[in-house]
PDB file of C-alpha atoms in Angstrom:
ATOM      1  CA  MET Y 134       5.154 -19.012 -13.359  1.00 70.00           C
ATOM      2  CA  GLY Y 135       5.009 -16.922 -10.219  1.00 88.00           C
ATOM      3  CA  GLY Y 136       6.616 -13.951  -8.512  1.00 94.00           C
ATOM      4  CA  PHE Y 137       6.349 -10.240  -7.808  1.00 97.00           C
ATOM      5  CA  LEU Y 138       6.799  -7.244 -10.076  1.00 97.00           C
ATOM      6  CA  ASN Y 139       7.804  -3.724  -9.094  1.00 98.00           C
ATOM      7  CA  ILE Y 140       6.061  -1.560 -11.676  1.00 98.00           C
ATOM      8  CA  LEU Y 141       6.225   2.225 -12.051  1.00 98.00           C
ATOM      9  CA  LYS Y 142       2.619   3.213 -12.738  1.00 98.00           C
ATOM     10  CA  PRO Y 143       2.445   6.290 -14.969  1.00 97.00           C
ATOM     11  CA  PRO Y 144      -0.108   9.064 -14.385  1.00 95.00           C
ATOM     12  CA  GLY Y 145      -3.252   8.795 -16.476  1.00 93.00           C
ATOM     13  CA  MET Y 146      -3.432   5.015 -16.219  1.00 95.00           C
ATOM     14  CA  SER Y 147      -5.513   3.102 -13.688  1.00 93.00           C
ATOM     15  CA  SER Y 148      -4.052   0.301 -11.578  1.00 94.00           C
ATOM     16  CA  HIS Y 149      -6.454  -2.080 -13.334  1.00 94.00           C
ATOM     17  CA  ASP Y 150      -5.077  -0.938 -16.708  1.00 97.00           C
ATOM     18  CA  VAL Y 151      -1.582  -1.918 -15.543  1.00 97.00           C
ATOM     19  CA  ILE Y 152      -2.848  -5.365 -14.559  1.00 97.00           C
ATOM     20  CA  GLY Y 153      -4.259  -5.782 -18.063  1.00 97.00           C
ATOM     21  CA  PHE Y 154      -0.917  -4.785 -19.573  1.00 98.00           C
ATOM     22  CA  VAL Y 155       0.955  -7.345 -17.420  1.00 97.00           C
ATOM     23  CA  ARG Y 156      -1.506 -10.093 -18.404  1.00 97.00           C
ATOM     24  CA  ARG Y 157      -0.972  -9.381 -22.093  1.00 97.00           C
ATOM     25  CA  VAL Y 158       2.822  -9.364 -21.814  1.00 97.00           C
ATOM     26  CA  LEU Y 159       3.112 -12.553 -19.714  1.00 96.00           C
ATOM     27  CA  HIS Y 160       0.076 -14.333 -21.197  1.00 96.00           C
ATOM     28  CA  ILE Y 161      -1.199 -15.234 -17.749  1.00 95.00           C
ATOM     29  CA  LYS Y 162      -4.551 -14.409 -16.189  1.00 95.00           C
ATOM     30  CA  ARG Y 163      -3.745 -14.723 -12.498  1.00 95.00           C
ATOM     31  CA  VAL Y 164      -2.345 -11.261 -11.783  1.00 96.00           C
ATOM     32  CA  GLY Y 165      -3.164  -8.856  -8.945  1.00 94.00           C
ATOM     33  CA  HIS Y 166      -1.847  -5.683  -7.371  1.00 95.00           C
ATOM     34  CA  ALA Y 167      -1.386  -4.377  -3.833  1.00 91.00           C
ATOM     35  CA  GLY Y 168      -2.515  -0.868  -2.912  1.00 87.00           C
ATOM     36  CA  THR Y 169      -4.515   0.875  -5.628  1.00 88.00           C
ATOM     37  CA  LEU Y 170      -3.145   4.116  -7.040  1.00 92.00           C
ATOM     38  CA  ASP Y 171      -5.598   6.682  -8.436  1.00 89.00           C
ATOM     39  CA  PRO Y 172      -5.296   7.201 -12.223  1.00 90.00           C
ATOM     40  CA  ALA Y 173      -3.774  10.682 -11.765  1.00 91.00           C
ATOM     41  CA  ALA Y 174      -1.115   9.393  -9.332  1.00 95.00           C
ATOM     42  CA  ALA Y 175       2.197   7.763 -10.219  1.00 97.00           C
ATOM     43  CA  GLY Y 176       4.711   5.528  -8.526  1.00 98.00           C
ATOM     44  CA  VAL Y 177       5.331   2.082  -7.116  1.00 98.00           C
ATOM     45  CA  LEU Y 178       2.643  -0.512  -7.875  1.00 97.00           C
ATOM     46  CA  PRO Y 179       3.528  -3.976  -6.495  1.00 97.00           C
ATOM     47  CA  ILE Y 180       2.102  -6.733  -8.681  1.00 97.00           C
ATOM     48  CA  ALA Y 181       1.853 -10.443  -7.910  1.00 96.00           C
ATOM     49  CA  VAL Y 182       1.797 -13.069 -10.677  1.00 96.00           C
ATOM     50  CA  GLY Y 183       0.661 -16.696 -10.633  1.00 93.00           C
ATOM     51  CA  GLN Y 184       0.511 -18.434  -7.269  1.00 90.00           C
ATOM     52  CA  SER Y 185       2.253 -15.417  -5.712  1.00 93.00           C
ATOM     53  CA  ALA Y 186      -1.062 -13.571  -6.140  1.00 93.00           C
ATOM     54  CA  ARG Y 187      -2.129 -15.412  -2.980  1.00 92.00           C
ATOM     55  CA  LEU Y 188       0.339 -13.222  -1.062  1.00 93.00           C
ATOM     56  CA  ILE Y 189      -1.143  -9.852  -2.049  1.00 92.00           C
ATOM     57  CA  GLU Y 190      -2.968  -9.386   1.239  1.00 92.00           C
ATOM     58  CA  TYR Y 191       0.376  -9.524   3.062  1.00 92.00           C
ATOM     59  CA  LEU Y 192       1.942  -6.894   0.816  1.00 91.00           C
ATOM     60  CA  GLU Y 193      -0.905  -4.560   1.731  1.00 88.00           C
ATOM     61  CA  LEU Y 194       0.143  -4.734   5.401  1.00 89.00           C
ATOM     62  CA  ALA Y 195       3.407  -2.920   4.638  1.00 93.00           C
ATOM     63  CA  ASP Y 196       4.080   0.751   5.369  1.00 95.00           C
ATOM     64  CA  LYS Y 197       4.283   3.160   2.451  1.00 97.00           C
ATOM     65  CA  THR Y 198       6.132   6.341   1.469  1.00 98.00           C
ATOM     66  CA  TYR Y 199       4.464   9.126  -0.520  1.00 98.00           C
ATOM     67  CA  ARG Y 200       5.457  12.512  -1.916  1.00 98.00           C
ATOM     68  CA  ALA Y 201       2.562  14.893  -2.462  1.00 98.00           C
ATOM     69  CA  GLU Y 202       1.996  18.440  -3.626  1.00 98.00           C
ATOM     70  CA  VAL Y 203      -0.670  20.285  -1.653  1.00 98.00           C
ATOM     71  CA  LYS Y 204      -2.508  23.044  -3.520  1.00 97.00           C
ATOM     72  CA  LEU Y 205      -3.639  25.827  -1.177  1.00 97.00           C
ATOM     73  CA  GLY Y 206      -6.674  28.017  -1.802  1.00 97.00           C
ATOM     74  CA  ILE Y 207      -9.123  25.430  -3.151  1.00 97.00           C
ATOM     75  CA  ALA Y 208     -10.914  22.351  -1.848  1.00 96.00           C
ATOM     76  CA  THR Y 209     -12.575  19.747  -4.090  1.00 94.00           C
ATOM     77  CA  ASP Y 210     -15.199  17.075  -3.566  1.00 89.00           C
ATOM     78  CA  SER Y 211     -12.703  14.327  -4.427  1.00 88.00           C
ATOM     79  CA  GLY Y 212      -9.774  15.683  -2.411  1.00 91.00           C
ATOM     80  CA  ASP Y 213      -7.579  16.093  -5.495  1.00 92.00           C
ATOM     81  CA  ASP Y 214      -7.427  18.454  -8.466  1.00 91.00           C
ATOM     82  CA  THR Y 215      -9.553  16.151 -10.645  1.00 89.00           C
ATOM     83  CA  GLY Y 216     -12.684  16.934  -8.611  1.00 89.00           C
ATOM     84  CA  GLU Y 217     -15.189  19.770  -8.554  1.00 91.00           C
ATOM     85  CA  ILE Y 218     -14.185  22.851  -6.548  1.00 95.00           C
ATOM     86  CA  ILE Y 219     -16.397  23.151  -3.471  1.00 94.00           C
ATOM     87  CA  GLU Y 220     -14.497  25.943  -1.690  1.00 95.00           C
ATOM     88  CA  SER Y 221     -11.967  28.584  -2.727  1.00 96.00           C
ATOM     89  CA  MET Y 222      -9.974  31.339  -1.072  1.00 96.00           C
ATOM     90  CA  THR Y 223      -7.887  33.798  -3.059  1.00 91.00           C
ATOM     91  CA  ASP Y 224      -6.919  36.345  -0.420  1.00 92.00           C
ATOM     92  CA  PHE Y 225      -5.150  34.098   2.103  1.00 95.00           C
ATOM     93  CA  VAL Y 226      -1.763  34.960   3.571  1.00 95.00           C
ATOM     94  CA  PRO Y 227       0.737  32.218   2.633  1.00 95.00           C
ATOM     95  CA  PRO Y 228       1.774  30.295   5.759  1.00 96.00           C
ATOM     96  CA  THR Y 229       5.369  30.466   6.919  1.00 96.00           C
ATOM     97  CA  ALA Y 230       7.583  27.398   7.056  1.00 97.00           C
ATOM     98  CA  ALA Y 231       7.377  27.509  10.856  1.00 97.00           C
ATOM     99  CA  GLN Y 232       3.564  27.486  10.736  1.00 97.00           C
ATOM    100  CA  ILE Y 233       3.549  24.553   8.317  1.00 97.00           C
ATOM    101  CA  GLU Y 234       6.077  22.603  10.405  1.00 97.00           C
ATOM    102  CA  ALA Y 235       3.948  23.136  13.516  1.00 98.00           C
ATOM    103  CA  VAL Y 236       0.867  21.787  11.734  1.00 98.00           C
ATOM    104  CA  LEU Y 237       2.737  18.779  10.331  1.00 98.00           C
ATOM    105  CA  LYS Y 238       3.784  17.805  13.853  1.00 97.00           C
ATOM    106  CA  LYS Y 239       0.101  17.581  14.805  1.00 97.00           C
ATOM    107  CA  PHE Y 240      -0.402  14.969  12.107  1.00 97.00           C
ATOM    108  CA  THR Y 241       2.628  12.869  13.063  1.00 97.00           C
ATOM    109  CA  GLY Y 242       2.072   9.730  15.104  1.00 97.00           C
ATOM    110  CA  ARG Y 243      -1.169   7.848  15.622  1.00 97.00           C
ATOM    111  CA  ILE Y 244      -4.051   9.931  14.309  1.00 97.00           C
ATOM    112  CA  THR Y 245      -7.689   9.539  13.272  1.00 95.00           C
ATOM    113  CA  GLN Y 246      -8.562  10.120   9.629  1.00 94.00           C
ATOM    114  CA  VAL Y 247     -11.762  10.123   7.574  1.00 89.00           C
ATOM    115  CA  PRO Y 248     -11.122   8.642   4.079  1.00 85.00           C
ATOM    116  CA  PRO Y 249     -12.489  10.618   1.104  1.00 79.00           C
ATOM    117  CA  ALA Y 250     -15.983   9.756  -0.085  1.00 67.00           C
ATOM    118  CA  HIS Y 251     -14.634   9.493  -3.649  1.00 63.00           C
ATOM    119  CA  SER Y 252     -12.744   6.273  -2.874  1.00 59.00           C
ATOM    120  CA  ALA Y 253     -13.039   2.506  -3.083  1.00 60.00           C
ATOM    121  CA  ILE Y 254     -14.003   2.246   0.594  1.00 65.00           C
ATOM    122  CA  LYS Y 255     -16.808  -0.321   0.914  1.00 62.00           C
ATOM    123  CA  ILE Y 256     -20.128   0.814   2.418  1.00 60.00           C
ATOM    124  CA  ASN Y 257     -22.453  -2.155   2.937  1.00 63.00           C
ATOM    125  CA  GLY Y 258     -20.593  -4.039   0.253  1.00 65.00           C
ATOM    126  CA  ARG Y 259     -20.619  -1.180  -2.271  1.00 65.00           C
ATOM    127  CA  ARG Y 260     -17.754   1.147  -3.176  1.00 64.00           C
ATOM    128  CA  ALA Y 261     -18.345   4.665  -1.864  1.00 59.00           C
ATOM    129  CA  CYS Y 262     -17.387   6.248  -5.210  1.00 61.00           C
ATOM    130  CA  ASP Y 263     -19.991   4.122  -7.020  1.00 63.00           C
ATOM    131  CA  LEU Y 264     -22.701   5.184  -4.566  1.00 57.00           C
ATOM    132  CA  ILE Y 265     -21.806   8.849  -5.118  1.00 57.00           C
ATOM    133  CA  ARG Y 266     -22.060   8.417  -8.905  1.00 67.00           C
ATOM    134  CA  GLU Y 267     -25.591   7.120  -8.332  1.00 60.00           C
ATOM    135  CA  GLY Y 268     -26.424  10.309  -6.442  1.00 66.00           C
ATOM    136  CA  LYS Y 269     -26.516   8.638  -3.035  1.00 66.00           C
ATOM    137  CA  SER Y 270     -25.042  10.227   0.067  1.00 66.00           C
ATOM    138  CA  VAL Y 271     -22.409   8.283   1.972  1.00 65.00           C
ATOM    139  CA  GLU Y 272     -20.974   8.612   5.449  1.00 71.00           C
ATOM    140  CA  ILE Y 273     -17.433   7.312   5.762  1.00 75.00           C
ATOM    141  CA  PRO Y 274     -16.409   6.165   9.254  1.00 79.00           C
ATOM    142  CA  SER Y 275     -13.118   7.448  10.633  1.00 85.00           C
ATOM    143  CA  ARG Y 276     -10.149   5.119  11.064  1.00 89.00           C
ATOM    144  CA  GLU Y 277      -6.936   5.149  13.058  1.00 95.00           C
ATOM    145  CA  ILE Y 278      -3.709   5.338  11.056  1.00 96.00           C
ATOM    146  CA  MET Y 279      -0.032   5.859  11.805  1.00 97.00           C
ATOM    147  CA  ILE Y 280       2.068   8.657  10.301  1.00 98.00           C
ATOM    148  CA  HIS Y 281       5.672   7.696  11.041  1.00 98.00           C
ATOM    149  CA  ARG Y 282       7.209  10.741   9.356  1.00 98.00           C
ATOM    150  CA  LEU Y 283       5.779  13.902   7.784  1.00 98.00           C
ATOM    151  CA  GLU Y 284       8.334  16.267   6.296  1.00 98.00           C
ATOM    152  CA  LEU Y 285       8.094  19.648   4.542  1.00 98.00           C
ATOM    153  CA  LEU Y 286      10.324  19.574   1.457  1.00 98.00           C
ATOM    154  CA  ALA Y 287       9.459  22.866  -0.255  1.00 97.00           C
ATOM    155  CA  GLN Y 288       6.840  25.600  -0.387  1.00 96.00           C
ATOM    156  CA  ARG Y 289       5.601  28.350  -2.661  1.00 95.00           C
ATOM    157  CA  ALA Y 290       2.887  30.940  -2.180  1.00 92.00           C
ATOM    158  CA  ASP Y 291       0.097  28.474  -2.974  1.00 95.00           C
ATOM    159  CA  THR Y 292       1.714  25.009  -2.828  1.00 97.00           C
ATOM    160  CA  ILE Y 293       3.406  22.780  -0.266  1.00 97.00           C
ATOM    161  CA  LEU Y 294       5.534  19.733  -1.071  1.00 98.00           C
ATOM    162  CA  ILE Y 295       5.477  17.036   1.626  1.00 98.00           C
ATOM    163  CA  ASP Y 296       6.993  13.595   2.074  1.00 98.00           C
ATOM    164  CA  THR Y 297       5.555  10.983   4.443  1.00 98.00           C
ATOM    165  CA  ASP Y 298       6.020   7.445   5.730  1.00 98.00           C
ATOM    166  CA  CYS Y 299       2.662   6.026   6.795  1.00 97.00           C
ATOM    167  CA  SER Y 300       0.739   2.887   7.642  1.00 96.00           C
ATOM    168  CA  LYS Y 301      -1.630   0.992   5.389  1.00 91.00           C
ATOM    169  CA  GLY Y 302      -5.041   2.575   5.049  1.00 90.00           C
ATOM    170  CA  THR Y 303      -3.709   6.143   4.921  1.00 94.00           C
ATOM    171  CA  TYR Y 304      -5.368   8.420   2.358  1.00 94.00           C
ATOM    172  CA  ILE Y 305      -3.007  11.200   1.292  1.00 96.00           C
ATOM    173  CA  ARG Y 306      -5.910  13.166  -0.221  1.00 94.00           C
ATOM    174  CA  SER Y 307      -7.506  13.355   3.215  1.00 95.00           C
ATOM    175  CA  LEU Y 308      -4.166  14.228   4.804  1.00 97.00           C
ATOM    176  CA  CYS Y 309      -3.686  17.147   2.389  1.00 97.00           C
ATOM    177  CA  ALA Y 310      -7.181  18.477   3.074  1.00 96.00           C
ATOM    178  CA  ASP Y 311      -6.701  18.125   6.827  1.00 96.00           C
ATOM    179  CA  ILE Y 312      -3.368  19.979   6.702  1.00 97.00           C
ATOM    180  CA  GLY Y 313      -5.071  22.836   4.864  1.00 97.00           C
ATOM    181  CA  ALA Y 314      -7.906  22.913   7.412  1.00 96.00           C
ATOM    182  CA  ALA Y 315      -5.369  23.114  10.247  1.00 97.00           C
ATOM    183  CA  LEU Y 316      -3.743  26.076   8.458  1.00 97.00           C
ATOM    184  CA  GLY Y 317      -7.157  27.694   7.986  1.00 97.00           C
ATOM    185  CA  ILE Y 318      -6.898  27.465   4.185  1.00 97.00           C
ATOM    186  CA  PRO Y 319      -8.813  25.193   1.771  1.00 97.00           C
ATOM    187  CA  ALA Y 320      -6.445  22.615   0.288  1.00 97.00           C
ATOM    188  CA  THR Y 321      -6.425  19.740  -2.153  1.00 97.00           C
ATOM    189  CA  MET Y 322      -3.880  17.245  -3.415  1.00 97.00           C
ATOM    190  CA  ALA Y 323      -2.378  18.424  -6.706  1.00 96.00           C
ATOM    191  CA  PHE Y 324      -0.067  15.479  -7.411  1.00 96.00           C
ATOM    192  CA  LEU Y 325       1.024  12.232  -5.770  1.00 97.00           C
ATOM    193  CA  VAL Y 326       3.980   9.887  -6.207  1.00 98.00           C
ATOM    194  CA  ARG Y 327       4.208   6.675  -4.208  1.00 98.00           C
ATOM    195  CA  ARG Y 328       7.884   6.137  -3.530  1.00 98.00           C
ATOM    196  CA  ARG Y 329       7.766   2.913  -1.523  1.00 97.00           C
ATOM    197  CA  VAL Y 330       5.516   0.011  -0.553  1.00 96.00           C
ATOM    198  CA  GLY Y 331       7.354  -2.087   2.024  1.00 94.00           C
ATOM    199  CA  ASP Y 332      10.455  -3.391   0.244  1.00 95.00           C
ATOM    200  CA  PHE Y 333       9.331  -2.148  -3.188  1.00 97.00           C
ATOM    201  CA  ARG Y 334      11.149   1.114  -3.945  1.00 98.00           C
ATOM    202  CA  LEU Y 335      10.730   3.716  -6.657  1.00 98.00           C
ATOM    203  CA  GLU Y 336      14.373   3.617  -7.723  1.00 98.00           C
ATOM    204  CA  ASP Y 337      14.020  -0.104  -8.540  1.00 97.00           C
ATOM    205  CA  ALA Y 338      10.632   0.122 -10.285  1.00 98.00           C
ATOM    206  CA  LEU Y 339      10.333  -0.763 -13.967  1.00 98.00           C
ATOM    207  CA  THR Y 340       8.533   1.404 -16.484  1.00 98.00           C
ATOM    208  CA  LEU Y 341       5.995  -0.453 -18.600  1.00 98.00           C
ATOM    209  CA  GLU Y 342       8.433  -0.321 -21.508  1.00 98.00           C
ATOM    210  CA  GLU Y 343      11.237  -1.835 -19.406  1.00 98.00           C
ATOM    211  CA  PHE Y 344       8.918  -4.551 -18.132  1.00 98.00           C
ATOM    212  CA  GLN Y 345       7.735  -5.378 -21.639  1.00 97.00           C
ATOM    213  CA  GLU Y 346      11.340  -5.777 -22.738  1.00 97.00           C
ATOM    214  CA  GLN Y 347      12.276  -8.035 -19.804  1.00 97.00           C
ATOM    215  CA  GLY Y 348       9.066 -10.067 -19.685  1.00 96.00           C
ATOM    216  CA  ILE Y 349       9.244 -13.092 -17.410  1.00 95.00           C
ATOM    217  CA  ASN Y 350      12.796 -12.160 -16.387  1.00 97.00           C
ATOM    218  CA  ALA Y 351      11.364  -9.215 -14.444  1.00 97.00           C
ATOM    219  CA  LEU Y 352       9.686 -11.537 -11.908  1.00 97.00           C
ATOM    220  CA  LEU Y 353      11.087 -11.221  -8.385  1.00 96.00           C
ATOM    221  CA  ASP Y 354      11.378 -13.755  -5.564  1.00 92.00           C
ATOM    222  CA  PRO Y 355       8.417 -13.102  -3.207  1.00 92.00           C
ATOM    223  CA  SER Y 356      10.407 -13.981  -0.086  1.00 89.00           C
ATOM    224  CA  ASN Y 357      12.618 -10.911  -0.623  1.00 92.00           C
ATOM    225  CA  PHE Y 358       9.655  -8.541  -0.284  1.00 93.00           C
ATOM    226  CA  LEU Y 359       8.044  -9.636   2.962  1.00 92.00           C
ATOM    227  CA  SER Y 360      10.519  -8.193   5.465  1.00 92.00           C
ATOM    228  CA  HIS Y 361       7.631  -6.628   7.409  1.00 91.00           C
ATOM    229  CA  LEU Y 362       6.574 -10.160   8.413  1.00 93.00           C
ATOM    230  CA  GLU Y 363       8.416 -12.116  11.104  1.00 93.00           C
ATOM    231  CA  ARG Y 364      10.368 -15.140   9.887  1.00 93.00           C
ATOM    232  CA  TYR Y 365       9.733 -18.603  11.316  1.00 92.00           C
ATOM    233  CA  ASP Y 366      12.193 -21.417  10.515  1.00 92.00           C
ATOM    234  CA  LEU Y 367      10.350 -24.707  10.541  1.00 90.00           C
ATOM    235  CA  ASN Y 368      11.927 -28.008  11.470  1.00 89.00           C
ATOM    236  CA  PRO Y 369      12.656 -29.584   8.040  1.00 90.00           C
ATOM    237  CA  LEU Y 370      11.072 -32.819   9.285  1.00 90.00           C
ATOM    238  CA  ARG Y 371       7.750 -30.958   9.579  1.00 89.00           C
ATOM    239  CA  GLU Y 372       7.862 -29.391   6.101  1.00 91.00           C
ATOM    240  CA  LYS Y 373       5.755 -32.063   4.399  1.00 92.00           C
ATOM    241  CA  ALA Y 374       3.149 -31.932   7.157  1.00 91.00           C
ATOM    242  CA  PHE Y 375       2.980 -28.121   6.960  1.00 92.00           C
ATOM    243  CA  CYS Y 376       2.579 -28.189   3.169  1.00 91.00           C
ATOM    244  CA  ASN Y 377      -0.241 -30.720   3.602  1.00 92.00           C
ATOM    245  CA  GLY Y 378      -2.133 -28.313   5.854  1.00 91.00           C
ATOM    246  CA  LEU Y 379      -1.056 -29.653   9.245  1.00 90.00           C
ATOM    247  CA  SER Y 380       0.224 -27.547  12.155  1.00 87.00           C
ATOM    248  CA  THR Y 381       3.902 -27.550  13.000  1.00 83.00           C
ATOM    249  CA  GLY Y 382       3.636 -29.752  16.082  1.00 78.00           C
ATOM    250  CA  GLU Y 383       6.681 -28.024  17.559  1.00 76.00           C
ATOM    251  CA  ARG Y 384       6.757 -25.589  20.443  1.00 72.00           C
ATOM    252  CA  LYS Y 385      10.404 -24.632  20.566  1.00 70.00           C
ATOM    253  CA  HIS Y 386       9.905 -20.979  19.622  1.00 77.00           C
ATOM    254  CA  ILE Y 387       7.244 -18.390  20.495  1.00 84.00           C
ATOM    255  CA  PRO Y 388       7.154 -15.687  17.788  1.00 88.00           C
ATOM    256  CA  GLU Y 389       6.375 -12.086  18.598  1.00 89.00           C
ATOM    257  CA  HIS Y 390       3.685 -11.778  15.907  1.00 89.00           C
ATOM    258  CA  ASP Y 391       0.878 -14.048  14.765  1.00 92.00           C
ATOM    259  CA  THR Y 392       1.367 -13.710  10.977  1.00 93.00           C
ATOM    260  CA  LEU Y 393       4.629 -15.338   9.903  1.00 94.00           C
ATOM    261  CA  LYS Y 394       6.602 -16.084   6.749  1.00 94.00           C
ATOM    262  CA  VAL Y 395       7.622 -19.723   7.083  1.00 94.00           C
ATOM    263  CA  TYR Y 396      10.897 -21.239   5.882  1.00 94.00           C
ATOM    264  CA  ALA Y 397      12.138 -24.814   5.812  1.00 92.00           C
ATOM    265  CA  SER Y 398      15.740 -25.723   5.002  1.00 92.00           C
ATOM    266  CA  GLY Y 399      16.308 -22.089   4.059  1.00 92.00           C
ATOM    267  CA  LYS Y 400      13.522 -21.893   1.448  1.00 92.00           C
ATOM    268  CA  PHE Y 401      10.322 -19.892   1.702  1.00 93.00           C
ATOM    269  CA  ILE Y 402       7.325 -22.249   1.745  1.00 93.00           C
ATOM    270  CA  GLY Y 403       4.406 -19.988   2.693  1.00 93.00           C
ATOM    271  CA  ILE Y 404       2.564 -17.994   5.317  1.00 95.00           C
ATOM    272  CA  GLY Y 405       1.658 -19.328   8.736  1.00 94.00           C
ATOM    273  CA  ARG Y 406      -0.399 -18.157  11.701  1.00 94.00           C
ATOM    274  CA  PHE Y 407       0.775 -18.691  15.255  1.00 92.00           C
ATOM    275  CA  ASP Y 408      -2.053 -20.163  17.330  1.00 91.00           C
ATOM    276  CA  ARG Y 409      -1.378 -19.005  20.883  1.00 89.00           C
ATOM    277  CA  SER Y 410      -3.929 -21.386  22.351  1.00 88.00           C
ATOM    278  CA  THR Y 411      -2.033 -24.452  21.089  1.00 88.00           C
ATOM    279  CA  MET Y 412       1.379 -22.736  20.722  1.00 88.00           C
ATOM    280  CA  GLU Y 413       1.716 -24.040  17.145  1.00 89.00           C
ATOM    281  CA  VAL Y 414       2.149 -22.526  13.697  1.00 90.00           C
ATOM    282  CA  VAL Y 415      -0.807 -23.295  11.443  1.00 93.00           C
ATOM    283  CA  PRO Y 416      -0.404 -23.079   7.624  1.00 95.00           C
ATOM    284  CA  VAL Y 417      -2.437 -20.301   5.952  1.00 95.00           C
ATOM    285  CA  LYS Y 418      -0.914 -20.017   2.465  1.00 93.00           C
ATOM    286  CA  VAL Y 419       1.349 -22.796   1.190  1.00 92.00           C
ATOM    287  CA  LEU Y 420       3.301 -22.221  -2.031  1.00 86.00           C
ATOM    288  CA  LYS Y 421       3.976 -25.085  -4.400  1.00 71.00           C
ATOM    289  CA  GLN Y 422       7.678 -25.778  -4.640  1.00 63.00           C
TER     290      GLN Y 422
END
């Protein structure tokens, strides 16, 4: 048994809880997910089952789409409305659409972001959120991310609804707080829906009830959900060697990227890495056929 699942995580349930649910339905232990969603958030949660769990790290490379509601007038220690209020402002003048649009442009493109301290970011091998629970102070290093699109969908006096396409590693809680800071108003994320992870889309996601009804029939072919990786078609005569851990031994094609999804005779057989020193494709993850 192996394949991907496109699950619609409901609010109030952790990503780990969803994994437990999938294990119970399919009676299989080897299950993992790509891109953790906070318990309060909802949306697309890609899940890999069986030997396909070895491909999770490649799902996490994909861009994502989020829709978030930004609450103006308060800031919290966690960056969302589940945290403790650390700043409030009740007498602010609501920003105009033009002011919001101008600020959103500043956060479009390649930007630097500091992830929230209340997150699973590892600090010396420990999760930052765990260190905070122990009363320890943490300093989160900034990281470079890519915001491909940041759109204003609606606004009220104290809320803004935004939609964004972004790279892996983007924290929407931090983005909401930073947008508020640029407007001169404390802000926190009030709600979040993840609408896409690579080729996994919200409109195709299964509720837990739908998944439970379909069971094993809900499993998807992994090769259909790795479009963000470049395809490499291996000489069929080299398939056995590749699956036995040997390099391709062919130099007919120089791929643009180093991480490749490898096919032989039209079937997906695993992930390869292009070694530019030897000009060969080296097997990284080989799937049993």
